[in-house]
Short mmCIF file of N, CA and C in Angstrom, two decimals:
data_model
loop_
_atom_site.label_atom_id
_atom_site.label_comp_id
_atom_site.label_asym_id
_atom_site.label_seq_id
_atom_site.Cartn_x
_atom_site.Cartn_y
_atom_site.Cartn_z
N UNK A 1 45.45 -180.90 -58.97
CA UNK A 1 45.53 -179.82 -57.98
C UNK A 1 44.12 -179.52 -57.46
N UNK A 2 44.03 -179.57 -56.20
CA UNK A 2 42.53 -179.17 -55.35
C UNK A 2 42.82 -177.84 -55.29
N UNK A 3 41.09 -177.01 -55.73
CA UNK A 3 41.34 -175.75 -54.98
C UNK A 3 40.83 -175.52 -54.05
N UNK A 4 41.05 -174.81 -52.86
CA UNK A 4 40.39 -174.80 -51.61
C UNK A 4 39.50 -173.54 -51.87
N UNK A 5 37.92 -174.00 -51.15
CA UNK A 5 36.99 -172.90 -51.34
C UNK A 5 37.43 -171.66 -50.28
N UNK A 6 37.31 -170.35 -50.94
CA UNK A 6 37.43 -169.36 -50.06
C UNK A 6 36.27 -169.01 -49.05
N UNK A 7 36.29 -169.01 -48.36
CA UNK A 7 34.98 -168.74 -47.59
C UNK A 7 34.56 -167.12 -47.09
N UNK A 8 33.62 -166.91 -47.19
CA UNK A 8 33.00 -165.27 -47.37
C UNK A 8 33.68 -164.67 -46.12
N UNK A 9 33.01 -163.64 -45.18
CA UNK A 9 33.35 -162.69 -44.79
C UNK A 9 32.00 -163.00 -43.46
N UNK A 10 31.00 -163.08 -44.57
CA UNK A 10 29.73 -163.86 -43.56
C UNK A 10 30.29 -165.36 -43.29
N UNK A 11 30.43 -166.08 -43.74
CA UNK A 11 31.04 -167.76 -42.65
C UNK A 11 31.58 -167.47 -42.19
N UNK A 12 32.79 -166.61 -41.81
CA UNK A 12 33.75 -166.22 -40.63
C UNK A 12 33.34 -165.86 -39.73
N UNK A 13 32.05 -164.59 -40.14
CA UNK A 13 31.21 -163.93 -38.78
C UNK A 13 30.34 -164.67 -38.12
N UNK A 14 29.78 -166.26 -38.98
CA UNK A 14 28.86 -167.06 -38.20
C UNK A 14 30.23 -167.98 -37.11
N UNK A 15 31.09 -168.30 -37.19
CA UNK A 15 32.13 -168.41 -36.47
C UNK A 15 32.39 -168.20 -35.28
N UNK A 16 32.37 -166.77 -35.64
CA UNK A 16 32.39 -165.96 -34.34
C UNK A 16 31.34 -165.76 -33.49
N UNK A 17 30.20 -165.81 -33.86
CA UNK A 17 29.15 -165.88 -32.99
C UNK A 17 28.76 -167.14 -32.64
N UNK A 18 29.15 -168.00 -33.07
CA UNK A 18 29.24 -169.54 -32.67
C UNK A 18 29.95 -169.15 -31.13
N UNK A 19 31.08 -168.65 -31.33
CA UNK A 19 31.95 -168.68 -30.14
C UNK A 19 31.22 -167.45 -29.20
N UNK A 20 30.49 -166.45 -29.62
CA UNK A 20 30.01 -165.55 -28.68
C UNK A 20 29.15 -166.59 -27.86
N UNK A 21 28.56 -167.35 -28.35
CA UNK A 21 27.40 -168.19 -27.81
C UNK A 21 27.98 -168.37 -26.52
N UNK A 22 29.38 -169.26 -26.96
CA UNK A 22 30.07 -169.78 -26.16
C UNK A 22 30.44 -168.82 -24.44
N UNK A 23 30.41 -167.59 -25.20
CA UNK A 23 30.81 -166.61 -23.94
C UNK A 23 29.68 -166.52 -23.09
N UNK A 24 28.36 -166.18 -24.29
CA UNK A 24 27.32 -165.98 -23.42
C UNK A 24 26.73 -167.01 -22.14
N UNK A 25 27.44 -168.08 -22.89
CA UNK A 25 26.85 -169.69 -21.77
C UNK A 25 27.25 -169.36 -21.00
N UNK A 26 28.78 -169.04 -20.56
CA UNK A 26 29.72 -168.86 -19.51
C UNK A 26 29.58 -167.91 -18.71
N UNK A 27 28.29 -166.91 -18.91
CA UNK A 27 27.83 -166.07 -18.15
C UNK A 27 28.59 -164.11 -18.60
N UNK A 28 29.15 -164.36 -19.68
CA UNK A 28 30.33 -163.00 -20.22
C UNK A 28 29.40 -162.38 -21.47
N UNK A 29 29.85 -161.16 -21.71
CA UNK A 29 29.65 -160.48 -22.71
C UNK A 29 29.81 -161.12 -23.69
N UNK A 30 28.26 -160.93 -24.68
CA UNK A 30 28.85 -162.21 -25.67
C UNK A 30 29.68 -161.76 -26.49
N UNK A 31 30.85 -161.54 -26.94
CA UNK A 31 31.63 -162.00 -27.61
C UNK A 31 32.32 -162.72 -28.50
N UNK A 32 32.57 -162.98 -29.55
CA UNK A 32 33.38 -164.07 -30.25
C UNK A 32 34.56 -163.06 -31.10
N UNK A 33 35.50 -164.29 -31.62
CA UNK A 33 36.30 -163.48 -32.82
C UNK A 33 37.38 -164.85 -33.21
N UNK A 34 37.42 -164.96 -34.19
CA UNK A 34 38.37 -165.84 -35.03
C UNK A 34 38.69 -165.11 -35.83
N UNK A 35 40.62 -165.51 -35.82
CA UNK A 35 41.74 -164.72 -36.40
C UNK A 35 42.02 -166.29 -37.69
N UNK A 36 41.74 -165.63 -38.83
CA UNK A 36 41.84 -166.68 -40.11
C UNK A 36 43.20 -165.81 -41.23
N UNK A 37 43.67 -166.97 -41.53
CA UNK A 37 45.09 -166.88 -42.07
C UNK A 37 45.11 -168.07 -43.19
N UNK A 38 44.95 -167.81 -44.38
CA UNK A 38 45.14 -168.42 -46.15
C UNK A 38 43.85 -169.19 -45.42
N UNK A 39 42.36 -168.66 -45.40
CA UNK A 39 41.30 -169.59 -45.52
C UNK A 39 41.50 -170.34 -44.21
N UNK A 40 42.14 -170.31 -43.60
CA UNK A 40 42.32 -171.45 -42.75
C UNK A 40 42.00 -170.97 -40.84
N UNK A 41 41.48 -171.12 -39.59
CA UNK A 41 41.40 -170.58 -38.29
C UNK A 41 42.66 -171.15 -37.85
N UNK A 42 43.19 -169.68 -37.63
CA UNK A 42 44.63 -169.86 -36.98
C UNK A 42 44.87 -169.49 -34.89
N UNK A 43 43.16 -169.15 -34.83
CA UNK A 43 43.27 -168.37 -33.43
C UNK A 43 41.58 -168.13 -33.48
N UNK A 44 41.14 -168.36 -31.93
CA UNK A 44 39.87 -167.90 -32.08
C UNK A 44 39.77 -167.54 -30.36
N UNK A 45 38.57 -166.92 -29.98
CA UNK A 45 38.35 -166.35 -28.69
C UNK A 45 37.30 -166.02 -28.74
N UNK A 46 36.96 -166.11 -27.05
CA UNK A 46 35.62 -165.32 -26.83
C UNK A 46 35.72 -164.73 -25.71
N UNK A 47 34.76 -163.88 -25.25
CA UNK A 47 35.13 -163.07 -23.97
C UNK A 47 35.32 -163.93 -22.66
N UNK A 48 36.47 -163.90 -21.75
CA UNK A 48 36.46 -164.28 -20.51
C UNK A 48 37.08 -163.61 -19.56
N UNK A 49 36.72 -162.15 -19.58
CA UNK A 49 36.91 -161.63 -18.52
C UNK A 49 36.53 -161.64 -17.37
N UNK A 50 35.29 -161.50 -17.46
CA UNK A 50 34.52 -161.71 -15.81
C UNK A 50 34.99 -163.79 -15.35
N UNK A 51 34.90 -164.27 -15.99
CA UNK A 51 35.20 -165.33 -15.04
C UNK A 51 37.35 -165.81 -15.20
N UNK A 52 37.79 -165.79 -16.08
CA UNK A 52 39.32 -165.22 -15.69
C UNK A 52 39.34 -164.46 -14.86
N UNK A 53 38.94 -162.93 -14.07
CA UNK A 53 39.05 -162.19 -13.84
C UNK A 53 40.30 -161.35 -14.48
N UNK A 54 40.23 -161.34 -15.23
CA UNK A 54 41.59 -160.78 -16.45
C UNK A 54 41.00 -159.91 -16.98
N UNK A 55 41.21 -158.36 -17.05
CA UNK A 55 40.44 -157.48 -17.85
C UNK A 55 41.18 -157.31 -19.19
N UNK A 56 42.08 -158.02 -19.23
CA UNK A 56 42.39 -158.16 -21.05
C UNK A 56 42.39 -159.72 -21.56
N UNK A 57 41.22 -160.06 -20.87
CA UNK A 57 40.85 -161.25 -21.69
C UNK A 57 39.56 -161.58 -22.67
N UNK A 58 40.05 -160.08 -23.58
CA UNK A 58 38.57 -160.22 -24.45
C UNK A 58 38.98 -161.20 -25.60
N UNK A 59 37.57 -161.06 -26.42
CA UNK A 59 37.85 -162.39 -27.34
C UNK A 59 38.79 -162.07 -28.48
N UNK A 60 38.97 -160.98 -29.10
CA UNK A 60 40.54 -160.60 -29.85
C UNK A 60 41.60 -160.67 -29.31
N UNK A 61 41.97 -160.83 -27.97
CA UNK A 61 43.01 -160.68 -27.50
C UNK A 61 43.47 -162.03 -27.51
N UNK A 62 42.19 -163.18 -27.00
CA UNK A 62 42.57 -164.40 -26.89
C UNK A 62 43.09 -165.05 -28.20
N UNK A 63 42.01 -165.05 -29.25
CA UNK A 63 42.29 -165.51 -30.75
C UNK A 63 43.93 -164.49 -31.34
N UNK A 64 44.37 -163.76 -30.98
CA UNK A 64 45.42 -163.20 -31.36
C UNK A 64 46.78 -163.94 -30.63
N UNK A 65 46.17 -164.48 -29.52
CA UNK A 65 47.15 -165.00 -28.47
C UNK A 65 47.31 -166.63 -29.45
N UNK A 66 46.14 -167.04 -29.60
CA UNK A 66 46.64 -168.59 -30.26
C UNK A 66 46.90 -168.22 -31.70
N UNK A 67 46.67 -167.05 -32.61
CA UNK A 67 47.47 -166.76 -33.55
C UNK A 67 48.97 -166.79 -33.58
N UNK A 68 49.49 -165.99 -32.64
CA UNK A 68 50.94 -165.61 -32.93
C UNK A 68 51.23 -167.47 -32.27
N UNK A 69 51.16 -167.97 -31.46
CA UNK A 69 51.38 -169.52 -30.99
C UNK A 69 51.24 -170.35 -32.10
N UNK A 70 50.42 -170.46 -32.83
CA UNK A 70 49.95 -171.16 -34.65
C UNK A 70 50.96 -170.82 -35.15
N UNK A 71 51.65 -169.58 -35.45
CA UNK A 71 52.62 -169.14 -36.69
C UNK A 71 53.94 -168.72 -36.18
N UNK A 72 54.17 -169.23 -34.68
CA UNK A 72 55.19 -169.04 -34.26
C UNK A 72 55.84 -167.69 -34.20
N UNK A 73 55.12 -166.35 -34.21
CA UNK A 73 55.61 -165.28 -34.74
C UNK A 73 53.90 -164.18 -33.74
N UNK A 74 54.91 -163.20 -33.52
CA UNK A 74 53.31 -162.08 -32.86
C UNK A 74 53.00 -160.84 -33.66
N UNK A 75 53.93 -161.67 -35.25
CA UNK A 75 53.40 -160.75 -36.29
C UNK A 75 51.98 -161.26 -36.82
N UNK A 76 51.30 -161.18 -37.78
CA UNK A 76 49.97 -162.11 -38.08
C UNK A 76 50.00 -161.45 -39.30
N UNK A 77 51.74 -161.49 -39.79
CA UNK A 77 50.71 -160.86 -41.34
C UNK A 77 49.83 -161.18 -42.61
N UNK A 78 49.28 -160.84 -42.94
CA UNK A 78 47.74 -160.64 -44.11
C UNK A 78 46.66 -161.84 -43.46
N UNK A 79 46.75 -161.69 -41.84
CA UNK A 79 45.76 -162.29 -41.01
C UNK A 79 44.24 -161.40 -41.17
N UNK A 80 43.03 -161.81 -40.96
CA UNK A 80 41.91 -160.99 -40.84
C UNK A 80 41.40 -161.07 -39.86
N UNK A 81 40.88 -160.70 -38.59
CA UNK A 81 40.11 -160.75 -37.40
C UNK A 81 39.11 -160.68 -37.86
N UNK A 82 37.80 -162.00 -37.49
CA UNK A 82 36.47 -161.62 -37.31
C UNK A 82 35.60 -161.47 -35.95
N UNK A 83 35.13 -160.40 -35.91
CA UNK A 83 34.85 -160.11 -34.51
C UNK A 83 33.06 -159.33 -34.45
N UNK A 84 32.63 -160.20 -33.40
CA UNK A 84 31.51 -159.88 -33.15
C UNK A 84 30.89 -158.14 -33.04
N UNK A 85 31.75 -157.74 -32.30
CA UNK A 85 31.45 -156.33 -31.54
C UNK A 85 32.91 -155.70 -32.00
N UNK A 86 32.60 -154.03 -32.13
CA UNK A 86 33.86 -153.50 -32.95
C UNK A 86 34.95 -153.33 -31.47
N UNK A 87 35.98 -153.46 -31.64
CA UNK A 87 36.87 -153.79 -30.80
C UNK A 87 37.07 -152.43 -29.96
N UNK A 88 37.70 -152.29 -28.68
CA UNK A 88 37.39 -151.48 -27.48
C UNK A 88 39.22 -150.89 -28.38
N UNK A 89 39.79 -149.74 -27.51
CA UNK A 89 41.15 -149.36 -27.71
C UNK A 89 42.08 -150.26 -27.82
N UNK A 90 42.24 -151.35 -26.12
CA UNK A 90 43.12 -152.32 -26.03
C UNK A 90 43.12 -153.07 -26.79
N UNK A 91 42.11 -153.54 -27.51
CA UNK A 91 42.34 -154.80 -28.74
C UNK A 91 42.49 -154.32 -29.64
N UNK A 92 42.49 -152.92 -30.48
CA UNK A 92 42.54 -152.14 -31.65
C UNK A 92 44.10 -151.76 -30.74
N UNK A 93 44.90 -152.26 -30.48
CA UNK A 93 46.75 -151.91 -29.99
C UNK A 93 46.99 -152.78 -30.35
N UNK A 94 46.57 -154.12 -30.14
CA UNK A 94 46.88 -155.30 -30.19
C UNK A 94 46.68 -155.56 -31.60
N UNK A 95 46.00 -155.19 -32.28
CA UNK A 95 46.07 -155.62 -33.58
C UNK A 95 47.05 -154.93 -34.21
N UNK A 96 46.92 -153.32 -34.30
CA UNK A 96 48.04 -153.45 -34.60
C UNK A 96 49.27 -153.55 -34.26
N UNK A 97 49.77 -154.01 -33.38
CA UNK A 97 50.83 -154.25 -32.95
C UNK A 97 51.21 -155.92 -33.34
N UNK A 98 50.18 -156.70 -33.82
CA UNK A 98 49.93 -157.42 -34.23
C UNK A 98 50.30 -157.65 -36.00
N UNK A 99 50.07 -156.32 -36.65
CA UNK A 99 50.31 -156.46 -37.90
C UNK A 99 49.18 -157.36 -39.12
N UNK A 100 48.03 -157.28 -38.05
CA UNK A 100 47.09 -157.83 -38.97
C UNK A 100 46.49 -157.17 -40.49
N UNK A 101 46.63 -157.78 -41.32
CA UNK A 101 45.88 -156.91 -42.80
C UNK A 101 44.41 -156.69 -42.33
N UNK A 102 43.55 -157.39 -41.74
CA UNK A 102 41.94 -156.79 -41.68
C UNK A 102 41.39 -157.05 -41.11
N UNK A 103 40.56 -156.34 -40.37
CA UNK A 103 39.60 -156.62 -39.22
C UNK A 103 37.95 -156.19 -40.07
N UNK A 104 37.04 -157.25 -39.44
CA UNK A 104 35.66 -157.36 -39.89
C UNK A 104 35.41 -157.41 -38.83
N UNK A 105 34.19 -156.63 -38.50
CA UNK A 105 33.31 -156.37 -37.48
C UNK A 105 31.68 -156.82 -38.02
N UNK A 106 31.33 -156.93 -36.47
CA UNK A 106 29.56 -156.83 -37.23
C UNK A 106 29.15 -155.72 -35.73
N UNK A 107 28.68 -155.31 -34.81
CA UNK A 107 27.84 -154.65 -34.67
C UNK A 107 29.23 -153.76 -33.92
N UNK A 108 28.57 -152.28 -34.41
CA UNK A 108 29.33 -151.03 -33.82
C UNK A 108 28.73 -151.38 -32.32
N UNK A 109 29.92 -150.61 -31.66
CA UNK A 109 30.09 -149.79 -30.57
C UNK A 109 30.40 -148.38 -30.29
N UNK A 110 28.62 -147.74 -29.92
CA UNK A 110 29.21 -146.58 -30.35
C UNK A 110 30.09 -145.64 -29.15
N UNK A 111 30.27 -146.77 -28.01
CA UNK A 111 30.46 -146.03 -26.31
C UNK A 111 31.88 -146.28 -26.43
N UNK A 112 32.43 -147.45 -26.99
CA UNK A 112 34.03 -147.20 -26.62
C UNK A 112 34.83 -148.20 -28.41
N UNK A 113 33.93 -148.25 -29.35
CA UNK A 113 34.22 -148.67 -30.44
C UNK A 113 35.60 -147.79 -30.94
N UNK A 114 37.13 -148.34 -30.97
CA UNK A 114 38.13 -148.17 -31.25
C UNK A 114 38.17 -148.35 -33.28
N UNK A 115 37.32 -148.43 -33.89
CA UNK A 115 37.73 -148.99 -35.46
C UNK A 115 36.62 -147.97 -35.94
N UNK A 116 36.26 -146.59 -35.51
CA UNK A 116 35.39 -145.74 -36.18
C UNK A 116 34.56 -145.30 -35.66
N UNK A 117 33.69 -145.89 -34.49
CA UNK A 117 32.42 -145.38 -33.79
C UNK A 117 32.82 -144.27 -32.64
N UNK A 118 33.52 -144.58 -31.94
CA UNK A 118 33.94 -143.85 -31.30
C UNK A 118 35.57 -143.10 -31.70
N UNK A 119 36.61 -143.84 -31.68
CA UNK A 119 37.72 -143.28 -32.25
C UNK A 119 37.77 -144.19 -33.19
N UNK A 120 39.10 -143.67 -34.06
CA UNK A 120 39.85 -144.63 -35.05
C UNK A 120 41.11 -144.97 -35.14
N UNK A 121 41.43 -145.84 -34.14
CA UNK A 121 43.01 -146.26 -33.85
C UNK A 121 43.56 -146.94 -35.02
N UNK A 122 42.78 -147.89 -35.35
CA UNK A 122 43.30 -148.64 -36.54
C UNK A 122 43.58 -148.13 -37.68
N UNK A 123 43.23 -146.82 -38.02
CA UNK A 123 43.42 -146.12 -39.46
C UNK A 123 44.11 -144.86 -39.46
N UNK A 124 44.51 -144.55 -37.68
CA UNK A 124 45.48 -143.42 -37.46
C UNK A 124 46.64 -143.24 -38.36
N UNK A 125 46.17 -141.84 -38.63
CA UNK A 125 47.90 -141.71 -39.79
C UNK A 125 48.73 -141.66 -38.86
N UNK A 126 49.46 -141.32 -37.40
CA UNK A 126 50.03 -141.17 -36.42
C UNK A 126 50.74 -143.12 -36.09
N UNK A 127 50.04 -143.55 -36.36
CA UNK A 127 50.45 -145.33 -36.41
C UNK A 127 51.19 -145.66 -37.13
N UNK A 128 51.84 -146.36 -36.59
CA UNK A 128 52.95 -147.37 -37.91
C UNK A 128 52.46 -148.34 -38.49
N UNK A 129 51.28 -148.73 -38.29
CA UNK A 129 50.63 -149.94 -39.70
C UNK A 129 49.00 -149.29 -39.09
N UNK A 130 48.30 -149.65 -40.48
CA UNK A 130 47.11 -149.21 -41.04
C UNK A 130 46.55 -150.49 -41.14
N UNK A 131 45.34 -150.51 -40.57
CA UNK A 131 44.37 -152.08 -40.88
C UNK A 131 43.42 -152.01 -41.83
N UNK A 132 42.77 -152.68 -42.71
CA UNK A 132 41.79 -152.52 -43.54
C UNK A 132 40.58 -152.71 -42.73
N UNK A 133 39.08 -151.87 -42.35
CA UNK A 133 38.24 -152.29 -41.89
C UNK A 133 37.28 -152.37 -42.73
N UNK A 134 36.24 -153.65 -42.24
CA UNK A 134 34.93 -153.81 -43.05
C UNK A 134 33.73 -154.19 -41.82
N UNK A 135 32.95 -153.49 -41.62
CA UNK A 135 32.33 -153.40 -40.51
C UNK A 135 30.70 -153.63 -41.00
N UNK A 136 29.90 -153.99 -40.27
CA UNK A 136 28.63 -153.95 -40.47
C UNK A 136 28.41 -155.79 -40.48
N UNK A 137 29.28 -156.81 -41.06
CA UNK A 137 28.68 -158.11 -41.77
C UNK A 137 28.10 -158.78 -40.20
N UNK A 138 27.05 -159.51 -40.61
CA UNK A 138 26.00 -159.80 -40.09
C UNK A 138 25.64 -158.97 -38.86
N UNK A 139 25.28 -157.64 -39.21
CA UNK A 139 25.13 -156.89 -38.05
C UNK A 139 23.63 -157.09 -37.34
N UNK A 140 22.67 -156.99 -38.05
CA UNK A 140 21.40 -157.69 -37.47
C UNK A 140 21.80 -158.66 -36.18
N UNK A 141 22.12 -159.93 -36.51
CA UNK A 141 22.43 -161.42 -35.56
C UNK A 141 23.64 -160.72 -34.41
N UNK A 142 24.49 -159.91 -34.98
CA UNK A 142 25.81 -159.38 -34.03
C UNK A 142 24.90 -158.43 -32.78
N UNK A 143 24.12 -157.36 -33.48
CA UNK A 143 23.69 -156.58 -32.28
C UNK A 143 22.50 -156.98 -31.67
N UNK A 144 21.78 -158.13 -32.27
CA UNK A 144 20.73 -158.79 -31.65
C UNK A 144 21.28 -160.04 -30.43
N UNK A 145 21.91 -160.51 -30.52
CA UNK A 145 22.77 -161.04 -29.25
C UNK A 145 22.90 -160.39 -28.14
N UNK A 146 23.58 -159.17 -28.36
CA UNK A 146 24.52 -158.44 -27.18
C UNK A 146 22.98 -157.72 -26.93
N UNK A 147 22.24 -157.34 -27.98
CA UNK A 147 20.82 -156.34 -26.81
C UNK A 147 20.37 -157.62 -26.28
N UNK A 148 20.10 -159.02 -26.61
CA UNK A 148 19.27 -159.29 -25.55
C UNK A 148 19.95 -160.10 -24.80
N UNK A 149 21.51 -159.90 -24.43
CA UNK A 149 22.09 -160.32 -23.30
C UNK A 149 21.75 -159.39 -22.00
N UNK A 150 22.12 -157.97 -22.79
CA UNK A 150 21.91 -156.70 -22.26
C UNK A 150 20.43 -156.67 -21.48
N UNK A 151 19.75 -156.86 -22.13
CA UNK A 151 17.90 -157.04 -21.56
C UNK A 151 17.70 -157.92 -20.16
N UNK A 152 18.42 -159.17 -20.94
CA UNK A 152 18.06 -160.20 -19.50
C UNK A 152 19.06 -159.76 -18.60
N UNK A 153 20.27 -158.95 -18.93
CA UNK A 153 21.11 -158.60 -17.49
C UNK A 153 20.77 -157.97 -16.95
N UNK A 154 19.64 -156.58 -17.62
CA UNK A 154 19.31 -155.76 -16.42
C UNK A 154 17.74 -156.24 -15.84
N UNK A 155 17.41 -157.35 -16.43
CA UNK A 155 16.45 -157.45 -15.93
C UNK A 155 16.30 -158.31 -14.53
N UNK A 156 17.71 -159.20 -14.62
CA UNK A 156 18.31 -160.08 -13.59
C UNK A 156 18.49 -158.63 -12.57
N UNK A 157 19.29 -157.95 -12.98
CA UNK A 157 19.77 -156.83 -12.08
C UNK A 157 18.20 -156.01 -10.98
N UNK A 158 17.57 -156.13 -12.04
CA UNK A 158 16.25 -155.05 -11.43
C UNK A 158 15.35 -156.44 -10.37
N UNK A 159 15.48 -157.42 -10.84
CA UNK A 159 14.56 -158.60 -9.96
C UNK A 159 15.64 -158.72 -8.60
N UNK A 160 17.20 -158.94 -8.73
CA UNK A 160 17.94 -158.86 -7.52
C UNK A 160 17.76 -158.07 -6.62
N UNK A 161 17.45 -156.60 -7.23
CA UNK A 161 17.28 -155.43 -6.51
C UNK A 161 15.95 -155.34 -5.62
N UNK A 162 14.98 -156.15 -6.22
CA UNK A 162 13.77 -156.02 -5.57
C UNK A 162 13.67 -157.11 -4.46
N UNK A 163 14.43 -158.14 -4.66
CA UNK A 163 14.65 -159.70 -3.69
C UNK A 163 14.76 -158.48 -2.75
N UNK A 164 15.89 -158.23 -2.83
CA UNK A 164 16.82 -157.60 -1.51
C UNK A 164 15.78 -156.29 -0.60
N UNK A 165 14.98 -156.04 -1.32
CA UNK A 165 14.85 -154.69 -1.07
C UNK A 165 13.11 -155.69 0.19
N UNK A 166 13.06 -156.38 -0.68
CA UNK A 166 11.59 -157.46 0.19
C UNK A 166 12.25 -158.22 1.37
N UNK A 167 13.15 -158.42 1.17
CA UNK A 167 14.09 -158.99 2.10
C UNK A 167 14.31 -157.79 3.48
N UNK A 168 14.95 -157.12 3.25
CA UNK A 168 14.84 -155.97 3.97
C UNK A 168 13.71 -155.41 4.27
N UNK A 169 12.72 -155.75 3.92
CA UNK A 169 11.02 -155.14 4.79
C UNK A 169 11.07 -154.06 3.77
N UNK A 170 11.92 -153.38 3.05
CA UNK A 170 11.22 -151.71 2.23
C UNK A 170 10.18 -151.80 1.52
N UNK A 171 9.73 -152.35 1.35
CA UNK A 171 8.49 -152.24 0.28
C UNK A 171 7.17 -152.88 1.46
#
């Protein structure tokens, strides 16, 4: 009998930022998240909203989408989400509505974070299923991504602004 190694909580979250990478290439919020089921990736995603133009095409929504497709079912039970950034409202519905046992986060959101920073959908006594959260794992690498996506976007933003503005004679 082989036993299969369990893999941490951190290899799942390097996973996911594998796949944020992926978002960030594509020009999106970086993003990642892989939905893992007995050790194994049953669903993974990264943000593609801005180029889908789909505003519920974040990266939990997607990896939840090839979850329930994997297990034939849009239950995901004793599934775990690993996810870069703590999930917004719409993807904290989706999970649970989803029926996932646990979501891992690495860097809060404290502007629209649905799993504690801002509200707590996932642990509402008012809900019909309760998620286990574990938040923080590799939060360093998680919120060091998204600030310096954040940096070079507004810095793209502030150099556009000045093209235009030389362009137009104002300065």
């Amino acid at each position: 009998m082989t036993v299969v190694e369990q893999y941490s909580d951190e290899y799942w979250m390097q996973h996911a930022l594998t796949l944020a990478q992926r978002a960030e290439g594509e020009g999106e919020v970086p993003v990642g998240a892989v939905l893992v089921l007995d050790n194994q990736v049953i669903g993974e995603g990264w943000n593609r909203s801005i180029c889908g133009h789909d505003p519920t095409a974040h990266a939990e929504i997607m990896a939840l989408r090839q979850g329930g497709v994997a297990v034939q079912n849009y239950r995901l039970l004793d599934a775990t989400l690993y996810v870069t950034l703590e999930p917004c409202v719409m993807c904290a519905g989706a999970m649970i509505h989803s029926r996932i046992r646990r979501l891992v986060y690495g860097a809060a959101d404290m502007k629209t974070g649905a799993a504690g920073s801002l509200v707590d959908i996932l642990r509402h006594p008012g809900m019909n299923h309760q998620i286990e959260i574990v938040s923080g794992v590799l939060h360093e690498e998680c919120s060091g991504m998204l600030s310096a996506f954040f940096k070079m976007r507004r810095s793209q933003h502030k150099a556009l602004k000045l093209a235009r503005r030389l362009s137009e004679g104002n300065l």
